[in-house]
Structures are given as C-alpha cells and as structure tokens.
Coordinates of C-alpha atoms in Angstrom, one line a residue:
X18 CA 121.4 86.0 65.6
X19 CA 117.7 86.6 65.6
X20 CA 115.5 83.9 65.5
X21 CA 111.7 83.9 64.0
X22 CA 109.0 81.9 65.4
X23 CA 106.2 81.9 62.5
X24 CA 103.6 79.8 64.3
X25 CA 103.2 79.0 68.1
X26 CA 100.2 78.6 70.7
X27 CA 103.0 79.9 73.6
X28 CA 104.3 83.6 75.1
X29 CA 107.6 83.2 73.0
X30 CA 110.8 82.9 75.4
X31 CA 113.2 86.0 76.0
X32 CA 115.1 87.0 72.4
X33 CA 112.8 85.1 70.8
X34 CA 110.3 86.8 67.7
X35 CA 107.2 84.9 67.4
X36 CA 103.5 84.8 65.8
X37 CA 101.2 83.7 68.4
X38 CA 98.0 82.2 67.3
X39 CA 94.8 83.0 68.7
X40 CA 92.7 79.7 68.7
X41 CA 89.5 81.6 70.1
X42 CA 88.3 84.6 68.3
X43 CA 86.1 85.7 71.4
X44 CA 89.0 86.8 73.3
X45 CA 91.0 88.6 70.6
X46 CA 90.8 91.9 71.1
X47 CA 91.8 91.8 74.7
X48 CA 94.7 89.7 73.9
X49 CA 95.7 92.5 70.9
X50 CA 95.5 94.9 73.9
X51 CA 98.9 93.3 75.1
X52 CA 102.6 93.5 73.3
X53 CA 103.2 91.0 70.5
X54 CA 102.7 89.5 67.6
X55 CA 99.7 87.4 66.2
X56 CA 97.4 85.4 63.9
X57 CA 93.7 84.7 64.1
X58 CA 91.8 82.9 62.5
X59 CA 89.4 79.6 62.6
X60 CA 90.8 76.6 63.3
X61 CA 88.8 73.1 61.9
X62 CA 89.2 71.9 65.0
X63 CA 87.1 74.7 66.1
X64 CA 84.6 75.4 63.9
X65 CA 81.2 75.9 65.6
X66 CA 78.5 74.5 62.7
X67 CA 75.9 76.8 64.3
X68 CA 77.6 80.5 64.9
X69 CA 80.9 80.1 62.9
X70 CA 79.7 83.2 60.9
X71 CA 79.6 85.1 64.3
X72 CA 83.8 83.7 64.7
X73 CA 84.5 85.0 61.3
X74 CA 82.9 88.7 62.1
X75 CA 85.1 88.9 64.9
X76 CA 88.0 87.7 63.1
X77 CA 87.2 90.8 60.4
X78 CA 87.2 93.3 63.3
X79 CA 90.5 92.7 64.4
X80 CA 92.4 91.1 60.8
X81 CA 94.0 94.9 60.5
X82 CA 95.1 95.4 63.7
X83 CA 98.6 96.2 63.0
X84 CA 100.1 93.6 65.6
X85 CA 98.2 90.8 63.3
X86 CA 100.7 89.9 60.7
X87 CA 98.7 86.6 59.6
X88 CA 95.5 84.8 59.1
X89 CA 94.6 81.2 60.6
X90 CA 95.9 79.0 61.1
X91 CA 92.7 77.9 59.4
X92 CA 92.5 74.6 57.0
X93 CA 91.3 71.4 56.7
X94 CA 91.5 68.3 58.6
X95 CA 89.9 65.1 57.9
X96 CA 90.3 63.6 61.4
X97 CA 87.8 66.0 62.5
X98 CA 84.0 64.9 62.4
X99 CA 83.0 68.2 60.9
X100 CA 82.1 67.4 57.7
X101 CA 84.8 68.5 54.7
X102 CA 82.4 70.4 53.2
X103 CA 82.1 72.7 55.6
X104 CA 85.5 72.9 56.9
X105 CA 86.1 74.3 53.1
X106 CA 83.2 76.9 53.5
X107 CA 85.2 78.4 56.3
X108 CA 88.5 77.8 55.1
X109 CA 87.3 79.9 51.7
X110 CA 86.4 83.2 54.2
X111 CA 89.5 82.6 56.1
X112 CA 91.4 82.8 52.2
X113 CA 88.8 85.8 51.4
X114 CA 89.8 87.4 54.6
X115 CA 93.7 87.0 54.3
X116 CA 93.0 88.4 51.0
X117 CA 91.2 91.8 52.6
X118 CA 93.4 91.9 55.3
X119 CA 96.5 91.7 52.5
X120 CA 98.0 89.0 54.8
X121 CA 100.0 85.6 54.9
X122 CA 97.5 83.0 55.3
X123 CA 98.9 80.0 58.0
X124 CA 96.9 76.7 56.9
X125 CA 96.3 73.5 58.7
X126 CA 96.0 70.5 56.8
X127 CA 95.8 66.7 57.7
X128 CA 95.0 64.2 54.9
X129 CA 93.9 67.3 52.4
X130 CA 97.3 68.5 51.1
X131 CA 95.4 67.5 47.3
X132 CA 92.6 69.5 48.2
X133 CA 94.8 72.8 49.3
X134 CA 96.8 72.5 46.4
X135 CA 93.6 72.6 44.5
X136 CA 92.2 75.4 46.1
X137 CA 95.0 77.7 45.7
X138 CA 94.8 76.9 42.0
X139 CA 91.0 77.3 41.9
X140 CA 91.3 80.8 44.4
X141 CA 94.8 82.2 42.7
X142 CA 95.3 84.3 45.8
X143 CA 97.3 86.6 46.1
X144 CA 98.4 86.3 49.3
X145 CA 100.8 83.9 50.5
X146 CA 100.4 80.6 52.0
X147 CA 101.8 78.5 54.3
X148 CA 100.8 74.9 55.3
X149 CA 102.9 74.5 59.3
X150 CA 104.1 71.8 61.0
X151 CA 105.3 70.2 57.8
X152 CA 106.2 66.2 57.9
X153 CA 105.0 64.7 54.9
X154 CA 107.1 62.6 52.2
X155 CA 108.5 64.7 49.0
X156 CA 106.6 64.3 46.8
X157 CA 103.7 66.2 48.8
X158 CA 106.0 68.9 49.2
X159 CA 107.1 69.4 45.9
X160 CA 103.4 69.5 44.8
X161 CA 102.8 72.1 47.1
X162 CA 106.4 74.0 46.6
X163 CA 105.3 73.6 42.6
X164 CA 102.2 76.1 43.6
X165 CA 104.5 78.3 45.6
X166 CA 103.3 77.6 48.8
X167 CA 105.3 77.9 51.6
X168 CA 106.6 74.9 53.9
X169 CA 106.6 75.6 57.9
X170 CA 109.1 73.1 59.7
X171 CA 108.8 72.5 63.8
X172 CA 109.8 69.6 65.8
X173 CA 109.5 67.1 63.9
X174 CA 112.8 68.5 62.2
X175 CA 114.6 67.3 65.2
X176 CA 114.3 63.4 64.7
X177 CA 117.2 62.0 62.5
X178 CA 115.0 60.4 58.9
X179 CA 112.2 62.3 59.4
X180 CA 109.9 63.0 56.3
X181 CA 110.5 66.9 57.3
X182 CA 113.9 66.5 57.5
X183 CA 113.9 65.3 53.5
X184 CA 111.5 68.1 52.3
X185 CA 113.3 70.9 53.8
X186 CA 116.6 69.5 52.2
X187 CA 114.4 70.1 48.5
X188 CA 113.1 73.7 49.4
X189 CA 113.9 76.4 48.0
X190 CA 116.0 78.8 50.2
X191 CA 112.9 81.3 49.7
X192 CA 109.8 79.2 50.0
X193 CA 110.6 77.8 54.0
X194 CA 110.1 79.0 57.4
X195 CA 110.3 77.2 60.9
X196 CA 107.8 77.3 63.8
X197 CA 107.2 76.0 67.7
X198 CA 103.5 75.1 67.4
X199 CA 102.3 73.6 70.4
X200 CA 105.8 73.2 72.2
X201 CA 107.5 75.5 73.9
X202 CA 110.6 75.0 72.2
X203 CA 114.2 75.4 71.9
X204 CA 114.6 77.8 68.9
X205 CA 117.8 78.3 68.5
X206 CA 118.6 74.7 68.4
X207 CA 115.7 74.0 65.5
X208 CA 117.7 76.8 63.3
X209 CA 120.9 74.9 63.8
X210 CA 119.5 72.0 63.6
X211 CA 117.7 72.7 59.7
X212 CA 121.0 74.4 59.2
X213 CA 122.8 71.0 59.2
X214 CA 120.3 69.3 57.2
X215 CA 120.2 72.4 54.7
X216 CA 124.3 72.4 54.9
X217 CA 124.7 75.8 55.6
X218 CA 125.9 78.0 57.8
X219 CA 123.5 78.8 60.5
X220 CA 124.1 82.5 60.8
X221 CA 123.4 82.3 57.0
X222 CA 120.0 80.4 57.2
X223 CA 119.3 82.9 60.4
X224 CA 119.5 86.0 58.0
X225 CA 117.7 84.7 55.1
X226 CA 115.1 83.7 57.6
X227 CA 115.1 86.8 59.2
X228 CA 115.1 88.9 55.8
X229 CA 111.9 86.6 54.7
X230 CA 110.3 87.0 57.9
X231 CA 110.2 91.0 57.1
X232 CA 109.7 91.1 53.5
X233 CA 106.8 88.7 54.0
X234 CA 104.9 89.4 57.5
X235 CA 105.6 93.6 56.2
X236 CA 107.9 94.2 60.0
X237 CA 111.0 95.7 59.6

C-alpha cells in the first residue's frame, strides 16, 4: 500500500508520501531547491503585524512552483494575541492566493470553525479546503462537511472515544484525508487504525486515499 501524508512539519520517513509545510516563508525557495513535496503559506501563529505583506509576496513567488501542491496552512486561531481581525486580513490573501495558485488551501483553526464556515460561504472559492488536525465534536464537522470542506485526521485518531474518532465515522468516503502534523508518526498504523473506526478494509481506505490524494493535489 501507499500511504499519503497531507500535512506534516517533518522529512517524511522512507515509503512514506507527504506535504511538508513551510512555517517561514523566508527560507522557501531554498527549501523548493530540494526533492519533495510542500505547502506554504502564513501561519496565525506567525503573522508579523508589521511586514506580513512582505511574507505574503514571498509566498506569491514560489505558490507555482510545481513541488507546491497546497497553500497554508493558514487560518485562524483565537488563542493567539493577534487580534482576529487581522488574522482574517491574512487569511483572506492566503484564500486569494490558493485561488491564483489553483491550489488546495490547508486551514488552521482553533475556536473559529463558525467563522471558516462563514468565510467559505462569503468567498465561494473554488478551490478546496481543508481544516487539519481535526478533533472536534460532530456537529462541528457536519457543519463544515455540509459546506464541503474537507476533514484532516492525525493523532488524535489514535485514542479510543476521541471526538475525531466520531467525525471520521460520519465523513463521507470523499471529503477526508489524514496527516502527521507535528509528530513524526507511524503512518501506516493511523491508516489501519481509521480503517477500523471507518470498518473497512485498509487496503480499500489506502486506495481511495491514494486516488484522492492525486485527483486533488493534481500528482499522478
């Protein structure tokens, strides 16, 4: 089987395909120099109030690199001290760029799911977008799932009762994909493991993933 990593801050281990996030727009053309796959964008976390326009210029000189298959992870955060306002003037270049670019758009969001949802229904992009490191209750999924956003699943998948492991159950085989993030993790065992959940096959979630992956991130 092939695995796909959508979202992860690590080098992905031996057999494994991943999209590595770029947290700091300076250095992204030297890091596109190497092999891989990878998304850039501006973080909340890392939103400079002061030159944030010179981040996003960068970010526009390399979003059509062909080794960039996404945009962001960019979002919005309310345990930040950058004030919401702001974090939605980036956010709305990030969905402007992903746009351009005609790219998947990877989105951060703590405490804002409401305010995505009604973004993408003020924006209409066209592009798609997915909110990683779901672990929310249901009903915050099915709100997003209702707007066709996608639903990235990671770790937290792992712990028996989780609020992840009851949303993916109530995705749609088409409108889910599963990521590493900040841990460098055991892949193979997070497919098997939403297999179970999902009762499937895991050599039947592996291909659909894999199928998505392509169709969505345009890499055959």
């Amino acid at each position: 089987m092939n695995y796909y990593d959508i979202h992860t801050h690590h080098e992905p281990a031996d057999g494994i395909q991943a999209i590595r996030n770029l947290m700091n727009p300076e250095t992204a053309a030297t890091q596109l120099e190497k092999e891989g796959w990878y998304s850039i964008g501006i973080h909340p976390w890392h939103i400079h109030p002061d030159h944030w326009e010179d981040d996003v210029a960068l970010i526009r000189a390399s979003m059509l690199h062909p080794n960039v298959l996404a945009i962001g992870e960019a979002g919005l955060d309310r345990l930040t001290d950058l004030p919401l306002n702001l974090q939605r003037d980036v956010f709305e270049v990030m969905v402007a760029i992903s746009e351009e670019a005609r790219k998947p758009l990877i989105i951060h969001s703590v405490r804002t799911h409401a305010e995505i949802i009604q973004l993408h229904r003020l924006l209409q992009p066209r592009q798609l977008w997915i909110v990683h490191g779901f672990n929310l209750r249901s009903s915050i999924a099915e709100g997003l799932l209702s707007q066709h956003i996608h639903l990235s699943f990671g770790e937290a998948l792992m712990y028996q009762g989780s609020a992840a492991c009851e949303a993916l159950k109530i995705c749609p085989e088409e409108l889910f994909f599963l990521e590493s993030d900040e841990k460098q993790f055991d892949m193979p065992a997070l497919y098997k493991r939403a297999a179970l959940i999902r009762n499937e096959e895991p050599e039947t979630l592996a291909a659909r993933l894999e199928e998505r992956f392509k169709r969505i991130f345009g890499h055959a």
